[in-house]
Short mmCIF file of C-alpha atoms and ligand atoms in Angstrom, two decimals:
data_model
loop_
_atom_site.label_atom_id
_atom_site.label_comp_id
_atom_site.label_asym_id
_atom_site.label_seq_id
_atom_site.Cartn_x
_atom_site.Cartn_y
_atom_site.Cartn_z
CA UNK L 24 13.63 0.56 41.34
CA UNK L 25 14.97 -0.40 37.95
CA UNK L 26 15.96 2.63 35.80
CA UNK L 27 15.67 0.65 32.70
CA UNK L 28 13.19 2.08 30.29
CA UNK L 29 9.92 0.01 30.32
CA UNK L 30 9.73 -0.19 26.53
CA UNK L 31 12.58 -1.28 24.38
CA UNK L 32 14.28 1.37 22.22
CA UNK L 33 13.50 -0.54 19.20
CA UNK L 34 9.75 -0.62 19.91
CA UNK L 35 9.57 2.98 21.08
CA UNK L 36 10.92 4.10 17.79
CA UNK L 37 7.84 2.89 16.12
CA UNK L 38 5.33 5.48 15.13
CA UNK L 39 1.53 5.06 15.36
CA UNK L 40 0.04 4.36 11.93
CA UNK L 41 -0.99 7.81 10.83
CA UNK L 42 -3.62 6.65 8.41
CA UNK L 43 -5.22 4.43 11.03
CA UNK L 44 -4.98 7.31 13.54
CA UNK L 45 -6.96 9.69 11.22
CA UNK L 46 -9.38 6.85 10.58
CA UNK L 47 -9.86 6.42 14.30
CA UNK L 48 -10.23 10.02 15.09
CA UNK L 49 -13.03 10.44 12.16
CA UNK L 50 -14.81 7.35 13.50
CA UNK L 51 -14.69 8.79 17.14
CA UNK L 52 -16.35 11.99 15.84
CA UNK L 53 -18.92 10.05 13.95
CA UNK L 54 -19.75 8.21 16.97
CA UNK L 55 -20.40 11.49 18.68
CA UNK L 56 -22.89 12.13 16.00
CA UNK L 57 -20.88 14.51 13.74
CA UNK L 58 -21.45 13.92 10.08
CA UNK L 59 -17.69 13.08 9.27
CA UNK L 60 -16.72 12.09 5.70
CA UNK L 61 -13.56 9.96 5.76
CA UNK L 62 -11.00 9.77 3.05
CA UNK L 63 -8.56 8.10 5.14
CA UNK L 64 -9.14 4.40 4.92
CA UNK L 65 -7.17 2.38 2.31
CA UNK L 66 -9.87 -0.40 1.72
CA UNK L 67 -12.45 -0.93 -0.79
CA UNK L 68 -16.04 -0.14 0.22
CA UNK L 69 -17.55 -3.29 -1.21
CA UNK L 70 -18.12 -6.50 0.58
CA UNK L 71 -16.13 -9.58 -0.18
CA UNK L 72 -17.90 -11.54 -3.22
CA UNK L 73 -20.34 -14.18 -2.09
CA UNK L 74 -18.53 -17.08 -3.56
CA UNK L 75 -15.52 -16.35 -1.37
CA UNK L 76 -17.50 -16.08 1.67
CA UNK L 77 -19.20 -19.40 1.03
CA UNK L 78 -15.60 -21.06 0.46
CA UNK L 79 -14.96 -19.75 4.15
CA UNK L 80 -18.12 -21.06 5.54
CA UNK L 81 -17.54 -24.56 4.05
CA UNK L 82 -13.92 -24.58 5.38
CA UNK L 83 -15.15 -23.65 8.82
CA UNK L 84 -17.37 -26.84 8.96
CA UNK L 85 -14.15 -29.10 8.09
CA UNK L 86 -12.39 -30.41 11.24
CA UNK L 87 -9.10 -30.59 9.51
CA UNK L 88 -9.09 -26.81 9.23
CA UNK L 89 -9.56 -26.53 13.01
CA UNK L 90 -5.96 -27.70 13.51
CA UNK L 91 -2.55 -26.33 12.87
CA UNK L 92 -1.50 -26.55 9.17
CA UNK L 93 1.90 -25.97 7.66
CA UNK L 94 3.36 -22.58 8.83
CA UNK L 95 4.11 -21.55 5.35
CA UNK L 96 0.54 -21.83 3.97
CA UNK L 97 -1.83 -24.71 2.69
CA UNK L 98 -0.19 -26.51 -0.07
CA UNK L 99 -3.27 -25.96 -2.32
CA UNK L 100 -3.36 -22.23 -1.73
CA UNK L 101 0.55 -21.98 -2.44
CA UNK L 102 -0.02 -23.76 -5.66
CA UNK L 103 -3.03 -21.52 -6.70
CA UNK L 104 -0.87 -18.38 -5.83
CA UNK L 105 1.90 -19.83 -8.15
CA UNK L 106 -0.63 -20.34 -10.83
CA UNK L 107 -2.19 -16.98 -10.49
CA UNK L 108 1.27 -15.19 -10.60
CA UNK L 109 1.88 -16.98 -13.97
CA UNK L 110 -1.72 -15.90 -15.03
CA UNK L 111 -1.36 -12.23 -13.95
CA UNK L 112 2.23 -11.38 -14.10
CA UNK L 113 3.65 -14.05 -16.58
CA UNK L 114 6.08 -14.91 -13.90
CA UNK L 115 6.82 -18.67 -13.54
CA UNK L 116 7.30 -19.90 -9.90
CA UNK L 117 6.95 -23.04 -7.96
CA UNK L 118 4.45 -23.55 -4.99
CA UNK L 119 7.64 -23.90 -2.83
CA UNK L 120 8.58 -20.24 -3.59
CA UNK L 121 5.54 -19.12 -1.93
CA UNK L 122 5.07 -17.98 1.69
CA UNK L 123 1.37 -17.34 2.78
CA UNK L 124 1.26 -14.39 5.26
CA UNK L 125 -1.04 -12.72 7.60
CA UNK L 126 -1.82 -10.02 5.17
CA UNK L 127 0.54 -8.13 2.90
CA UNK L 128 1.86 -6.31 5.94
CA UNK L 129 3.40 -9.39 7.39
CA UNK L 130 5.13 -10.11 3.98
CA UNK L 131 6.54 -6.57 4.28
CA UNK L 132 7.96 -7.22 7.76
CA UNK L 133 9.28 -10.65 6.82
CA UNK L 134 11.01 -9.59 3.58
CA UNK L 135 13.07 -6.74 5.45
CA UNK L 136 13.66 -8.98 8.41
CA UNK L 137 15.03 -11.83 6.08
CA UNK L 138 17.17 -9.73 3.80
CA UNK L 139 18.47 -6.86 5.80
CA UNK L 140 21.61 -6.72 8.13
CA UNK L 141 22.09 -3.53 10.35
CA UNK L 142 23.19 -0.69 8.31
CA UNK L 143 21.98 -2.07 4.93
CA UNK L 144 20.28 0.73 2.98
CA UNK L 145 16.96 0.45 1.19
CA UNK L 146 15.99 2.86 -1.62
CA UNK L 147 12.31 3.85 -1.07
CA UNK L 148 10.54 6.27 -3.38
CA UNK L 149 8.79 9.03 -1.40
CA UNK L 150 5.92 9.54 -1.14
CA UNK L 151 5.80 5.94 0.37
CA UNK L 152 3.33 3.84 2.29
CA UNK L 153 3.51 4.36 5.98
CA UNK L 154 4.47 0.80 6.88
CA UNK L 155 7.60 0.47 4.88
CA UNK L 156 9.90 2.73 6.97
CA UNK L 157 8.87 0.88 10.32
CA UNK L 158 9.62 -2.52 8.76
CA UNK L 159 12.92 -1.37 7.43
CA UNK L 160 13.84 0.15 10.84
CA UNK L 161 12.80 -2.82 12.87
CA UNK L 162 14.97 -5.07 10.77
CA UNK L 163 18.14 -2.69 11.49
CA UNK L 164 17.89 -1.34 7.91
CA UNK L 165 18.43 2.23 6.72
CA UNK L 166 15.85 3.73 4.48
CA UNK L 167 17.04 6.21 1.78
CA UNK L 168 14.48 8.43 0.28
CA UNK L 169 14.16 9.24 -3.22
CA UNK L 170 11.78 12.12 -3.47
CA UNK L 171 9.49 12.17 -6.58
CA UNK L 172 6.94 15.22 -6.70
CA UNK L 173 3.79 16.08 -8.63
CA UNK L 174 6.09 17.52 -11.46
CA UNK L 175 6.65 13.99 -12.57
CA UNK L 176 3.40 12.54 -11.51
CA UNK L 177 5.39 11.13 -8.48
CA UNK L 178 7.53 8.84 -10.65
CA UNK L 179 11.33 8.53 -9.87
CA UNK L 180 14.03 8.30 -12.45
CA UNK L 181 16.90 6.03 -12.84
CA UNK L 182 19.27 9.08 -12.39
CA UNK L 183 17.55 10.08 -9.09
CA UNK L 184 17.93 6.26 -7.88
CA UNK L 185 21.66 6.20 -8.97
CA UNK L 186 22.25 9.52 -7.06
CA UNK L 187 20.91 7.94 -3.91
CA UNK L 188 22.84 4.53 -4.24
CA UNK L 189 25.82 3.91 -2.10
CA UNK L 190 28.29 1.07 -1.21
CA UNK L 191 25.64 -0.04 1.36
CA UNK L 192 22.59 -0.22 -0.81
CA UNK L 193 21.16 -3.62 -0.84
CA UNK L 194 17.34 -3.35 -1.76
CA UNK L 195 15.32 -1.22 -4.14
CA UNK L 196 11.68 -1.07 -3.04
CA UNK L 197 9.51 -0.80 -6.06
CA UNK L 198 5.80 -0.07 -5.72
CA UNK L 199 3.64 0.28 -8.84
CA UNK L 200 0.69 1.09 -8.79
CA UNK L 201 1.73 3.18 -5.66
CA UNK L 202 -0.09 3.91 -2.46
CA UNK L 203 -0.24 6.79 -1.71
CA UNK L 204 0.19 8.55 -5.09
CA UNK L 205 -1.46 6.24 -7.56
CA UNK L 206 1.50 6.59 -9.83
CA UNK L 207 2.12 3.66 -12.31
CA UNK L 208 5.29 3.11 -14.05
CA UNK L 209 5.20 2.28 -17.81
CA UNK L 210 6.65 -0.82 -19.08
CA UNK L 211 9.67 1.17 -20.35
CA UNK L 212 10.44 2.74 -17.12
CA UNK L 213 10.01 -0.22 -15.16
CA UNK L 214 12.50 -2.03 -17.49
CA UNK L 215 14.85 0.72 -17.26
CA UNK L 216 14.78 0.71 -13.31
CA UNK L 217 14.95 -2.91 -13.22
CA UNK L 218 18.00 -3.11 -15.48
CA UNK L 219 19.72 -0.50 -13.36
CA UNK L 220 19.12 -2.44 -10.18
CA UNK L 221 20.20 -5.80 -11.87
CA UNK L 222 23.40 -4.03 -13.19
CA UNK L 223 24.50 -2.98 -9.55
CA UNK L 224 23.48 -6.31 -8.12
CA UNK L 225 20.63 -4.84 -5.96
CA UNK L 226 17.75 -6.80 -4.72
CA UNK L 227 14.34 -5.65 -5.71
CA UNK L 228 11.33 -6.03 -3.43
CA UNK L 229 8.10 -5.32 -5.57
CA UNK L 230 4.89 -4.64 -3.93
CA UNK L 231 2.09 -5.68 -6.48
CA UNK L 232 -0.89 -5.53 -4.19
CA UNK L 233 -2.59 -2.92 -6.56
CA UNK L 234 -1.75 -4.86 -9.82
CA UNK L 235 -5.42 -5.15 -10.91
CA UNK L 236 -6.32 -1.45 -10.14
CA UNK L 237 -4.96 0.60 -13.05
CA UNK L 238 -7.12 2.88 -15.21
CA UNK L 239 -7.21 4.51 -18.62
CA UNK L 240 -4.42 3.59 -20.83
CA UNK L 241 -2.16 2.50 -17.77
CA UNK L 242 -0.85 -0.96 -17.64
CA UNK L 243 0.56 -3.00 -14.68
CA UNK L 244 4.12 -4.26 -15.41
CA UNK L 245 5.62 -6.91 -13.10
CA UNK L 246 9.31 -5.95 -12.85
CA UNK L 247 10.12 -9.58 -11.92
CA UNK L 248 8.84 -10.72 -15.36
CA UNK L 249 10.10 -7.53 -17.29
CA UNK L 250 13.51 -7.65 -16.05
CA UNK L 251 14.67 -11.40 -16.12
CA UNK L 252 18.24 -10.18 -15.40
CA UNK L 253 17.18 -9.63 -11.85
CA UNK L 254 17.37 -13.42 -11.61
CA UNK L 255 17.02 -14.69 -7.99
CA UNK L 256 17.27 -11.27 -6.39
CA UNK L 257 13.55 -10.44 -6.70
CA UNK L 258 10.83 -10.86 -4.14
CA UNK L 259 7.17 -10.17 -4.96
CA UNK L 260 4.59 -9.07 -2.27
CA UNK L 261 0.94 -9.33 -2.85
CA UNK L 262 -2.44 -10.40 -1.20
CA UNK L 263 -6.08 -10.57 -1.71
CA UNK L 264 -7.02 -7.47 0.38
CA UNK L 265 -7.47 -4.95 -2.33
CA UNK L 266 -8.34 -7.11 -5.38
CA UNK L 267 -11.15 -8.92 -3.81
CA UNK L 268 -12.13 -6.61 -1.05
CA UNK L 269 -10.89 -8.76 1.62
CA UNK L 270 -8.87 -6.57 4.04
CA UNK L 271 -10.44 -8.08 7.07
CA UNK L 272 -9.31 -11.60 6.20
CA UNK L 273 -5.72 -11.04 6.53
CA UNK L 274 -4.19 -13.11 3.65
CA UNK L 275 -1.18 -11.96 1.65
CA UNK L 276 1.98 -13.52 0.38
CA UNK L 277 5.73 -13.25 -0.38
CA UNK L 278 7.12 -14.96 -3.54
CA UNK L 279 11.05 -15.26 -3.85
CA UNK L 280 14.05 -17.48 -4.16
CA UNK L 281 13.86 -20.63 -2.19
CA UNK L 282 16.52 -19.66 0.43
CA UNK L 283 14.67 -16.41 1.24
CA UNK L 284 11.27 -18.26 1.39
CA UNK L 285 12.73 -20.88 3.58
CA UNK L 286 14.44 -18.25 5.89
CA UNK L 287 11.23 -16.19 6.15
CA UNK L 288 9.11 -19.24 6.65
CA UNK L 289 11.29 -20.20 9.65
CA UNK L 290 10.65 -16.63 11.08
CA UNK L 291 6.88 -16.98 10.59
CA UNK L 292 6.80 -20.47 12.13
CA UNK L 293 7.93 -18.77 15.44
CA UNK L 294 6.05 -15.50 15.12
CA UNK L 295 2.52 -16.46 13.94
CA UNK L 296 2.50 -19.92 12.43
CA UNK L 297 -0.15 -20.61 9.72
CA UNK L 298 -2.55 -17.94 8.66
CA UNK L 299 -6.12 -18.97 9.75
CA UNK L 300 -7.16 -21.80 7.49
CA UNK L 301 -10.52 -20.44 6.96
CA UNK L 302 -9.20 -17.15 5.67
CA UNK L 303 -6.62 -19.30 3.44
CA UNK L 304 -9.65 -21.33 2.10
CA UNK L 305 -11.35 -18.10 1.29
CA UNK L 306 -8.20 -16.81 -0.53
CA UNK L 307 -8.02 -20.12 -2.48
CA UNK L 308 -11.48 -19.35 -3.83
CA UNK L 309 -10.39 -15.88 -4.65
CA UNK L 310 -7.21 -16.47 -6.53
CA UNK L 311 -8.49 -19.51 -8.33
CA UNK L 312 -11.86 -17.70 -9.50
CA UNK L 313 -11.93 -15.18 -12.35
CA UNK L 314 -11.48 -11.43 -12.23
CA UNK L 315 -15.02 -10.19 -12.74
CA UNK L 316 -15.42 -8.88 -9.22
CA UNK L 317 -12.29 -6.66 -9.47
CA UNK L 318 -13.54 -5.55 -13.00
CA UNK L 319 -16.65 -4.33 -11.33
CA UNK L 320 -14.82 -2.46 -8.57
CA UNK L 321 -12.34 -0.97 -10.96
CA UNK L 322 -15.10 0.67 -13.16
CA UNK L 323 -16.55 2.25 -9.92
CA UNK L 324 -13.11 3.39 -8.66
CA UNK L 325 -12.35 4.76 -12.14
CA UNK L 326 -15.57 6.79 -12.15
CA UNK L 327 -14.70 8.17 -8.66
CA UNK L 328 -11.19 8.83 -9.63
CA UNK L 329 -12.22 10.95 -12.48
CA UNK L 330 -14.71 12.92 -10.20
CA UNK L 331 -12.31 13.45 -7.36
CA UNK L 332 -9.39 14.64 -9.63
CA UNK L 333 -11.67 17.20 -11.46
CA UNK L 334 -13.04 18.44 -8.10
CA UNK L 335 -9.72 18.76 -6.48
CA UNK L 336 -8.01 20.73 -9.22
CA UNK L 337 -11.10 23.15 -9.11
CA UNK L 338 -10.11 24.14 -5.58
CA UNK L 339 -7.76 27.21 -5.59
CA UNK L 340 -4.28 26.35 -4.16
CA UNK L 341 -4.82 22.62 -4.75
CA UNK L 342 -3.03 20.69 -7.54
CA UNK L 343 -3.60 16.96 -8.06
CA UNK L 344 -1.87 15.02 -10.93
CA UNK L 345 -4.01 12.19 -12.32
CA UNK L 346 -3.41 9.01 -10.45
CA UNK L 347 -3.25 6.00 -12.75
CA UNK L 348 -3.81 3.27 -10.40
CA UNK L 349 -4.91 2.02 -6.91
CA UNK L 350 -7.51 4.09 -5.15
CA UNK L 351 -5.79 7.40 -3.96
CA UNK L 352 -5.41 10.97 -5.14
CA UNK L 353 -2.34 12.77 -3.81
CA UNK L 354 -2.93 16.48 -4.23
CA UNK L 355 -0.34 19.20 -3.45
CA UNK L 356 -1.68 21.70 -0.94
CA UNK L 357 1.50 23.58 -0.53
CA UNK L 358 0.10 26.87 -1.70
CA UNK L 359 -2.40 26.86 1.22
CA UNK L 360 0.06 26.41 3.92
CA UNK L 361 0.53 29.62 5.97
CA UNK L 362 -2.54 31.25 4.87
CA UNK L 363 -5.23 32.50 7.01
CA UNK L 364 -8.29 30.22 7.40
CA UNK L 365 -11.16 30.61 9.87
CA UNK L 366 -8.82 32.51 12.28
CA UNK L 367 -6.08 30.23 12.03
CA UNK L 368 -2.87 29.93 10.03
CA UNK L 369 -1.94 26.31 9.43
CA UNK L 370 1.87 25.87 9.28
CA UNK L 371 1.72 22.28 7.81
CA UNK L 372 -0.31 20.05 5.93
CA UNK L 373 -0.83 18.04 9.11
CA UNK L 374 -2.26 21.31 10.82
CA UNK L 375 -4.32 22.07 7.74
CA UNK L 376 -5.86 18.59 7.85
CA UNK L 377 -6.81 18.82 11.30
CA UNK L 378 -8.53 22.33 10.66
CA UNK L 379 -10.41 20.50 7.78
CA UNK L 380 -11.50 17.85 10.14
CA UNK L 381 -12.73 20.26 12.76
CA UNK L 382 -14.26 22.80 10.39
CA UNK L 383 -15.63 20.83 7.49
CA UNK L 384 -15.78 17.45 9.01
CA UNK L 385 -13.75 15.73 6.37
CA UNK L 386 -10.94 13.56 7.17
CA UNK L 387 -7.88 13.28 4.91
CA UNK L 388 -4.38 12.03 5.72
CA UNK L 389 -1.65 14.58 5.69
CA UNK L 390 1.49 14.08 3.40
CA UNK L 391 3.64 13.89 6.64
CA UNK L 392 2.50 10.29 7.00
CA UNK L 393 4.08 9.39 3.57
CA UNK L 394 7.34 11.33 4.05
CA UNK L 395 6.38 14.49 2.08
CA UNK L 396 4.74 17.32 3.97
CA UNK L 397 2.51 19.67 1.83
CA UNK L 398 0.23 17.08 0.45
CA UNK L 399 -2.89 15.19 1.48
CA UNK L 400 -3.87 11.53 0.58
CA UNK L 401 -7.46 10.94 -0.21
CA UNK L 402 -8.89 7.53 -0.67
CA UNK L 403 -11.52 7.35 -3.28
CA UNK L 404 -12.77 3.92 -2.17
CA UNK L 405 -15.90 5.47 -0.73
CA UNK L 406 -19.49 6.03 -2.01
CA UNK L 407 -19.97 8.44 -4.92
CA UNK L 408 -22.22 10.60 -2.97
CA UNK L 409 -19.96 10.91 0.12
CA UNK L 410 -17.06 11.52 -2.18
CA UNK L 411 -18.90 14.49 -3.82
CA UNK L 412 -20.18 15.87 -0.62
CA UNK L 413 -16.82 15.43 1.22
CA UNK L 414 -14.68 17.20 -1.54
CA UNK L 415 -17.25 20.00 -1.99
CA UNK L 416 -17.21 20.82 1.83
CA UNK L 417 -13.35 20.82 1.67
CA UNK L 418 -13.37 22.96 -1.41
CA UNK L 419 -15.82 25.49 0.21
CA UNK L 420 -13.58 25.83 3.30
CA UNK L 421 -10.31 26.01 1.48
CA UNK L 422 -11.68 28.69 -0.86
CA UNK L 423 -11.83 31.05 2.31
CA UNK L 424 -8.04 30.81 2.75
CA UNK L 425 -6.40 34.24 2.31
C1 PLP N 193 0.97 -0.73 -0.84
C2 PLP N 193 0.39 -1.67 0.13
N1 PLP N 193 1.06 -2.88 0.37
C3 PLP N 193 0.63 -3.74 1.25
C4 PLP N 193 -0.53 -3.57 1.92
C5 PLP N 193 -1.06 -4.56 2.91
O1 PLP N 193 -2.35 -4.83 2.97
P1 PLP N 193 -2.75 -6.02 3.74
O2 PLP N 193 -1.93 -6.18 4.85
O3 PLP N 193 -4.21 -5.57 4.21
O4 PLP N 193 -2.68 -7.21 3.01
C6 PLP N 193 -1.31 -2.33 1.72
C7 PLP N 193 -2.36 -1.92 2.60
O5 PLP N 193 -2.79 -0.73 2.79
C8 PLP N 193 -0.75 -1.47 0.82
O6 PLP N 193 -1.33 -0.10 0.64
#
């Protein structure tokens, strides 16, 4: 019998997605008939707009879309993405600099696989989205965390980034608006960080998937446009999932210098080939249409954002800075750790989240999933009534902590 491990070390090291795990547990409890309210899922609760669905139906009827198409994306979609990037980010790119991927997630994997050699370091601001560390690790890279807490609204400073920079630093990952905190960097902060990266010859990978979900006075700034000095060392990641309520269609993209896009396209040509053509045609309708659908969603999210932040801050021991973008609130629950609650004494945010799921039937994702224990992430992309009911239940339970 072979004594060699059944699963490779590289793949064994990948953790289960904590956000999907919480969502799965909540759904299983629901299936048992328990009235669980889930704040776990990172997806809009709206259906995809009708004109986008119609474009997909038409595409499904066309035999040319029943066949393989170019691995890097349909030429008309690549052109529309280039046009949309000029419209929304003021960033001029050619269609040849676009690679259409199977959701933003594939773009995340491909960019790190394409840029990193073993040992290359990537600066990542924590709290960070759960997928980044796995993608960096799989590529052989080393993630270096730069922790930003609630005292700065989860924004990292140039000084913090500089303190984490070493000879081996190759990439800065820049995410604004952020998942999981909803933090949005101002234009000035974005420029300062981008100039610092350019000065040190770093690559910047910027995830702009929440670009259209900003609230109040906050504005989205594309670091690629704001800091032209970055030149050909910037890669933009984006997709239709969040802007057009299209999480299930699986269309994202990567925009970068020609050599990176060519190399990443080679990788994709062996891994997955072209994204499903029907989905690509739906994405074409989305990115070449107007932004009225996202404006409607934004108004609903903004209303829910204000409600959730107010309600969370009314719970003793919970502190939530105001998120300025995306659809997540990221409260600190550090004061509640170690307190007695319903005969238990949770020693981590993860144990506290489990207790809340059992006792209040409310699902939240613990900060452990995002590199910072002591916090919860709550997505407010759920109906207004559920949101109020869920946070009330959680608040009632947490008020019993002693
Ligand atoms: C910050 C961020 N980037 C990228 C994605 C990828 O989205 P998708 O693969 O659904 O396009 C997500 C999804 O949760 C995200 O939160």
